[in-house]
PDB file of C-alpha atoms in Angstrom:
ATOM      1  CA  UNK A   1      94.128  88.321 120.652  1.00  0.00           C
ATOM      2  CA  UNK A   2      90.493  88.936 120.114  1.00  0.00           C
ATOM      3  CA  UNK A   3      88.885  92.341 120.156  1.00  0.00           C
ATOM      4  CA  UNK A   4      87.066  91.548 123.398  1.00  0.00           C
ATOM      5  CA  UNK A   5      90.389  91.186 125.221  1.00  0.00           C
ATOM      6  CA  UNK A   6      92.279  94.070 123.604  1.00  0.00           C
ATOM      7  CA  UNK A   7      89.721  96.820 124.133  1.00  0.00           C
ATOM      8  CA  UNK A   8      89.577  96.539 127.957  1.00  0.00           C
ATOM      9  CA  UNK A   9      93.396  96.450 128.066  1.00  0.00           C
ATOM     10  CA  UNK A  10      93.571  99.695 126.117  1.00  0.00           C
ATOM     11  CA  UNK A  11      91.061 101.315 128.467  1.00  0.00           C
ATOM     12  CA  UNK A  12      93.088 100.079 131.458  1.00  0.00           C
ATOM     13  CA  UNK A  13      96.349 101.557 130.114  1.00  0.00           C
ATOM     14  CA  UNK A  14      94.695 104.907 129.312  1.00  0.00           C
ATOM     15  CA  UNK A  15      93.079 105.010 132.755  1.00  0.00           C
ATOM     16  CA  UNK A  16      96.373 104.271 134.534  1.00  0.00           C
ATOM     17  CA  UNK A  17      98.121 106.954 132.440  1.00  0.00           C
ATOM     18  CA  UNK A  18      95.452 109.499 133.434  1.00  0.00           C
ATOM     19  CA  UNK A  19      95.787 108.557 137.111  1.00  0.00           C
ATOM     20  CA  UNK A  20      99.593 108.873 136.892  1.00  0.00           C
ATOM     21  CA  UNK A  21      99.346 112.235 135.167  1.00  0.00           C
ATOM     22  CA  UNK A  22      96.967 113.595 137.797  1.00  0.00           C
ATOM     23  CA  UNK A  23      99.146 112.204 140.603  1.00  0.00           C
ATOM     24  CA  UNK A  24     102.224 113.872 139.096  1.00  0.00           C
ATOM     25  CA  UNK A  25     100.381 117.212 138.784  1.00  0.00           C
ATOM     26  CA  UNK A  26      99.439 117.229 142.479  1.00  0.00           C
ATOM     27  CA  UNK A  27     102.699 115.878 143.909  1.00  0.00           C
ATOM     28  CA  UNK A  28     105.433 117.357 141.639  1.00  0.00           C
ATOM     29  CA  UNK A  29     104.228 119.922 139.086  1.00  0.00           C
ATOM     30  CA  UNK A  30     107.722 121.253 138.300  1.00  0.00           C
ATOM     31  CA  UNK A  31     108.994 117.732 137.643  1.00  0.00           C
ATOM     32  CA  UNK A  32     106.033 117.102 135.331  1.00  0.00           C
ATOM     33  CA  UNK A  33     106.734 120.343 133.470  1.00  0.00           C
ATOM     34  CA  UNK A  34     110.414 119.435 133.103  1.00  0.00           C
ATOM     35  CA  UNK A  35     109.503 115.933 131.892  1.00  0.00           C
ATOM     36  CA  UNK A  36     107.068 117.353 129.310  1.00  0.00           C
ATOM     37  CA  UNK A  37     109.702 119.812 128.034  1.00  0.00           C
ATOM     38  CA  UNK A  38     112.283 117.054 127.651  1.00  0.00           C
ATOM     39  CA  UNK A  39     109.774 114.847 125.841  1.00  0.00           C
ATOM     40  CA  UNK A  40     108.805 117.696 123.500  1.00  0.00           C
ATOM     41  CA  UNK A  41     112.471 118.508 122.778  1.00  0.00           C
ATOM     42  CA  UNK A  42     113.222 114.867 121.946  1.00  0.00           C
ATOM     43  CA  UNK A  43     110.162 114.734 119.671  1.00  0.00           C
ATOM     44  CA  UNK A  44     111.267 117.918 117.863  1.00  0.00           C
ATOM     45  CA  UNK A  45     114.775 116.508 117.309  1.00  0.00           C
ATOM     46  CA  UNK A  46     113.399 113.215 115.979  1.00  0.00           C
ATOM     47  CA  UNK A  47     110.989 115.024 113.628  1.00  0.00           C
ATOM     48  CA  UNK A  48     113.781 117.337 112.410  1.00  0.00           C
ATOM     49  CA  UNK A  49     116.091 114.395 111.646  1.00  0.00           C
ATOM     50  CA  UNK A  50     113.302 112.480 109.926  1.00  0.00           C
ATOM     51  CA  UNK A  51     112.431 115.473 107.736  1.00  0.00           C
ATOM     52  CA  UNK A  52     116.074 115.953 106.740  1.00  0.00           C
ATOM     53  CA  UNK A  53     116.376 112.303 105.763  1.00  0.00           C
ATOM     54  CA  UNK A  54     113.116 112.434 103.834  1.00  0.00           C
ATOM     55  CA  UNK A  55     114.192 115.644 102.087  1.00  0.00           C
ATOM     56  CA  UNK A  56     117.376 113.952 100.832  1.00  0.00           C
ATOM     57  CA  UNK A  57     115.403 110.988  99.563  1.00  0.00           C
ATOM     58  CA  UNK A  58     112.762 113.234  98.005  1.00  0.00           C
ATOM     59  CA  UNK A  59     115.489 115.406  96.490  1.00  0.00           C
ATOM     60  CA  UNK A  60     116.900 112.432  94.610  1.00  0.00           C
ATOM     61  CA  UNK A  61     113.454 111.521  93.363  1.00  0.00           C
ATOM     62  CA  UNK A  62     112.686 115.141  92.571  1.00  0.00           C
ATOM     63  CA  UNK A  63     115.748 115.589  90.345  1.00  0.00           C
ATOM     64  CA  UNK A  64     114.900 112.430  88.437  1.00  0.00           C
ATOM     65  CA  UNK A  65     111.308 113.635  88.049  1.00  0.00           C
ATOM     66  CA  UNK A  66     112.419 117.071  86.841  1.00  0.00           C
ATOM     67  CA  UNK A  67     114.773 115.512  84.299  1.00  0.00           C
ATOM     68  CA  UNK A  68     111.981 113.292  82.972  1.00  0.00           C
ATOM     69  CA  UNK A  69     109.562 116.237  82.864  1.00  0.00           C
ATOM     70  CA  UNK A  70     112.009 118.293  80.804  1.00  0.00           C
ATOM     71  CA  UNK A  71     112.510 115.429  78.401  1.00  0.00           C
ATOM     72  CA  UNK A  72     108.758 114.960  78.098  1.00  0.00           C
ATOM     73  CA  UNK A  73     108.155 118.644  77.440  1.00  0.00           C
ATOM     74  CA  UNK A  74     110.820 118.625  74.704  1.00  0.00           C
ATOM     75  CA  UNK A  75     109.072 115.714  73.018  1.00  0.00           C
ATOM     76  CA  UNK A  76     105.717 117.488  73.259  1.00  0.00           C
ATOM     77  CA  UNK A  77     107.186 120.621  71.688  1.00  0.00           C
ATOM     78  CA  UNK A  78     108.580 118.585  68.796  1.00  0.00           C
ATOM     79  CA  UNK A  79     105.235 116.892  68.214  1.00  0.00           C
ATOM     80  CA  UNK A  80     103.263 120.122  68.564  1.00  0.00           C
ATOM     81  CA  UNK A  81     105.426 122.002  66.069  1.00  0.00           C
ATOM     82  CA  UNK A  82     103.150 123.725  63.556  1.00  0.00           C
ATOM     83  CA  UNK A  83     102.958 121.982  60.205  1.00  0.00           C
ATOM     84  CA  UNK A  84     103.040 124.006  57.076  1.00  0.00           C
ATOM     85  CA  UNK A  85     100.136 123.566  54.757  1.00  0.00           C
ATOM     86  CA  UNK A  86     101.470 122.891  51.308  1.00  0.00           C
ATOM     87  CA  UNK A  87      99.327 124.470  48.661  1.00  0.00           C
ATOM     88  CA  UNK A  88     100.345 121.952  46.019  1.00  0.00           C
ATOM     89  CA  UNK A  89      99.058 119.006  48.070  1.00  0.00           C
ATOM     90  CA  UNK A  90      95.426 118.077  47.915  1.00  0.00           C
ATOM     91  CA  UNK A  91      93.268 115.502  49.625  1.00  0.00           C
ATOM     92  CA  UNK A  92      92.080 112.645  47.453  1.00  0.00           C
ATOM     93  CA  UNK A  93      88.886 111.045  48.728  1.00  0.00           C
ATOM     94  CA  UNK A  94      89.225 107.310  49.203  1.00  0.00           C
ATOM     95  CA  UNK A  95      86.860 104.815  47.682  1.00  0.00           C
ATOM     96  CA  UNK A  96      83.963 103.891  49.875  1.00  0.00           C
ATOM     97  CA  UNK A  97      84.189 100.426  51.327  1.00  0.00           C
ATOM     98  CA  UNK A  98      81.256  98.146  51.646  1.00  0.00           C
ATOM     99  CA  UNK A  99      80.027  97.802  55.233  1.00  0.00           C
ATOM    100  CA  UNK A 100      81.340  94.249  55.497  1.00  0.00           C
ATOM    101  CA  UNK A 101      84.847  95.147  54.342  1.00  0.00           C
ATOM    102  CA  UNK A 102      84.846  98.130  56.668  1.00  0.00           C
ATOM    103  CA  UNK A 103      83.911  95.908  59.633  1.00  0.00           C
ATOM    104  CA  UNK A 104      86.637  93.421  58.743  1.00  0.00           C
ATOM    105  CA  UNK A 105      89.218  96.184  58.556  1.00  0.00           C
ATOM    106  CA  UNK A 106      88.097  97.639  61.894  1.00  0.00           C
ATOM    107  CA  UNK A 107      88.312  94.212  63.522  1.00  0.00           C
ATOM    108  CA  UNK A 108      91.843  93.755  62.249  1.00  0.00           C
ATOM    109  CA  UNK A 109      92.894  97.140  63.601  1.00  0.00           C
ATOM    110  CA  UNK A 110      91.365  96.623  67.022  1.00  0.00           C
ATOM    111  CA  UNK A 111      92.692  93.099  67.604  1.00  0.00           C
ATOM    112  CA  UNK A 112      96.477  92.998  67.962  1.00  0.00           C
ATOM    113  CA  UNK A 113      96.306  89.506  69.485  1.00  0.00           C
ATOM    114  CA  UNK A 114      97.460  86.307  67.844  1.00  0.00           C
ATOM    115  CA  UNK A 115      95.692  82.980  68.105  1.00  0.00           C
ATOM    116  CA  UNK A 116      97.676  80.150  69.638  1.00  0.00           C
ATOM    117  CA  UNK A 117      96.496  76.753  68.550  1.00  0.00           C
ATOM    118  CA  UNK A 118      95.962  74.394  71.444  1.00  0.00           C
ATOM    119  CA  UNK A 119      94.612  70.901  72.029  1.00  0.00           C
ATOM    120  CA  UNK A 120      91.106  71.637  70.872  1.00  0.00           C
ATOM    121  CA  UNK A 121      90.412  68.262  69.268  1.00  0.00           C
ATOM    122  CA  UNK A 122      91.814  66.086  72.071  1.00  0.00           C
ATOM    123  CA  UNK A 123      89.686  64.947  74.963  1.00  0.00           C
ATOM    124  CA  UNK A 124      90.773  65.740  78.497  1.00  0.00           C
ATOM    125  CA  UNK A 125      92.122  62.900  80.585  1.00  0.00           C
ATOM    126  CA  UNK A 126      90.022  63.171  83.723  1.00  0.00           C
ATOM    127  CA  UNK A 127      92.170  60.654  85.617  1.00  0.00           C
ATOM    128  CA  UNK A 128      95.004  63.181  85.904  1.00  0.00           C
ATOM    129  CA  UNK A 129      92.900  65.784  87.688  1.00  0.00           C
TER     130      UNK A 129
END
Protein backbone atom coordinates (compact mmCIF):
# COMPACT_ATOMS: atom_id res chain seq x y z
CA UNK A 1 0.00 0.00 0.00
CA UNK A 2 1.15 3.48 -0.68
CA UNK A 3 1.82 6.05 1.99
CA UNK A 4 -1.19 8.10 0.91
CA UNK A 5 -3.52 5.23 1.83
CA UNK A 6 -1.81 4.07 5.03
CA UNK A 7 -1.56 7.41 6.81
CA UNK A 8 -5.32 8.17 6.82
CA UNK A 9 -6.01 4.60 8.02
CA UNK A 10 -3.67 5.10 10.96
CA UNK A 11 -5.37 8.38 11.84
CA UNK A 12 -8.77 6.66 11.61
CA UNK A 13 -7.73 3.84 13.97
CA UNK A 14 -6.23 6.28 16.50
CA UNK A 15 -9.35 8.45 16.35
CA UNK A 16 -11.68 5.48 16.90
CA UNK A 17 -9.51 4.31 19.83
CA UNK A 18 -9.73 7.78 21.41
CA UNK A 19 -13.51 7.85 20.95
CA UNK A 20 -13.81 4.36 22.50
CA UNK A 21 -11.61 5.33 25.43
CA UNK A 22 -13.65 8.46 26.13
CA UNK A 23 -16.91 6.51 25.79
CA UNK A 24 -15.65 3.89 28.26
CA UNK A 25 -14.61 6.60 30.75
CA UNK A 26 -18.08 8.16 30.77
CA UNK A 27 -20.15 4.97 30.71
CA UNK A 28 -18.13 2.47 32.81
CA UNK A 29 -15.09 3.92 34.60
CA UNK A 30 -14.65 0.94 36.95
CA UNK A 31 -14.69 -1.47 34.01
CA UNK A 32 -12.07 0.66 32.24
CA UNK A 33 -9.90 0.68 35.36
CA UNK A 34 -10.21 -3.10 35.70
CA UNK A 35 -9.38 -3.58 32.00
CA UNK A 36 -6.30 -1.34 32.31
CA UNK A 37 -5.09 -3.26 35.39
CA UNK A 38 -5.48 -6.60 33.62
CA UNK A 39 -3.65 -5.29 30.56
CA UNK A 40 -0.82 -3.93 32.72
CA UNK A 41 -0.54 -7.22 34.64
CA UNK A 42 -0.34 -9.22 31.40
CA UNK A 43 2.32 -6.83 30.06
CA UNK A 44 4.37 -7.20 33.27
CA UNK A 45 4.20 -11.01 33.06
CA UNK A 46 5.24 -11.01 29.40
CA UNK A 47 8.15 -8.63 30.10
CA UNK A 48 9.26 -10.73 33.09
CA UNK A 49 9.25 -13.95 31.04
CA UNK A 50 11.08 -12.27 28.16
CA UNK A 51 13.77 -10.92 30.50
CA UNK A 52 14.28 -14.35 32.08
CA UNK A 53 14.67 -15.96 28.67
CA UNK A 54 17.06 -13.24 27.54
CA UNK A 55 19.06 -13.56 30.77
CA UNK A 56 19.59 -17.29 30.13
CA UNK A 57 20.70 -16.61 26.58
CA UNK A 58 22.93 -13.74 27.68
CA UNK A 59 24.32 -15.88 30.50
CA UNK A 60 25.53 -18.47 28.02
CA UNK A 61 27.13 -15.78 25.91
CA UNK A 62 28.53 -14.08 28.98
CA UNK A 63 30.32 -17.20 30.24
CA UNK A 64 31.87 -17.75 26.83
CA UNK A 65 32.95 -14.10 26.73
CA UNK A 66 34.45 -14.28 30.22
CA UNK A 67 36.37 -17.44 29.33
CA UNK A 68 37.77 -15.78 26.20
CA UNK A 69 38.65 -12.62 28.15
CA UNK A 70 40.60 -14.64 30.72
CA UNK A 71 42.47 -16.45 27.99
CA UNK A 72 43.25 -13.16 26.28
CA UNK A 73 44.51 -11.56 29.48
CA UNK A 74 46.79 -14.56 30.12
CA UNK A 75 48.29 -14.15 26.66
CA UNK A 76 48.80 -10.43 27.23
CA UNK A 77 50.56 -11.10 30.53
CA UNK A 78 52.90 -13.58 28.83
CA UNK A 79 53.72 -11.10 26.08
CA UNK A 80 54.12 -8.19 28.49
CA UNK A 81 56.51 -10.07 30.76
CA UNK A 82 59.55 -7.88 31.41
CA UNK A 83 62.61 -8.87 29.42
CA UNK A 84 65.95 -8.89 31.08
CA UNK A 85 68.59 -6.75 29.51
CA UNK A 86 71.67 -8.84 29.03
CA UNK A 87 74.80 -6.84 29.57
CA UNK A 88 76.88 -9.07 27.32
CA UNK A 89 74.65 -8.42 24.30
CA UNK A 90 75.21 -5.35 22.20
CA UNK A 91 73.49 -3.84 19.21
CA UNK A 92 75.39 -4.03 15.95
CA UNK A 93 74.39 -1.32 13.49
CA UNK A 94 73.34 -2.72 10.14
CA UNK A 95 74.83 -1.58 6.88
CA UNK A 96 72.98 1.24 5.23
CA UNK A 97 71.04 0.21 2.18
CA UNK A 98 70.84 2.28 -0.92
CA UNK A 99 67.46 3.98 -1.34
CA UNK A 100 66.51 1.70 -4.22
CA UNK A 101 67.25 -1.50 -2.31
CA UNK A 102 65.39 -0.13 0.69
CA UNK A 103 62.31 0.59 -1.46
CA UNK A 104 62.43 -2.89 -2.96
CA UNK A 105 62.62 -4.47 0.48
CA UNK A 106 59.73 -2.35 1.76
CA UNK A 107 57.62 -3.32 -1.25
CA UNK A 108 58.28 -6.99 -0.61
CA UNK A 109 57.28 -6.66 3.03
CA UNK A 110 54.08 -4.76 2.33
CA UNK A 111 52.82 -6.99 -0.49
CA UNK A 112 51.90 -10.48 0.70
CA UNK A 113 49.94 -11.14 -2.50
CA UNK A 114 50.93 -13.52 -5.26
CA UNK A 115 50.46 -12.87 -8.95
CA UNK A 116 48.27 -15.32 -10.82
CA UNK A 117 49.03 -15.49 -14.49
CA UNK A 118 45.95 -15.19 -16.64
CA UNK A 119 45.08 -14.92 -20.32
CA UNK A 120 46.83 -11.64 -20.90
CA UNK A 121 48.03 -12.35 -24.43
CA UNK A 122 44.77 -13.82 -25.77
CA UNK A 123 42.10 -11.66 -27.31
CA UNK A 124 38.59 -11.77 -25.90
CA UNK A 125 35.94 -13.53 -27.94
CA UNK A 126 33.22 -10.90 -28.12
CA UNK A 127 30.70 -13.34 -29.61
CA UNK A 128 30.35 -15.14 -26.26
CA UNK A 129 29.28 -12.03 -24.37
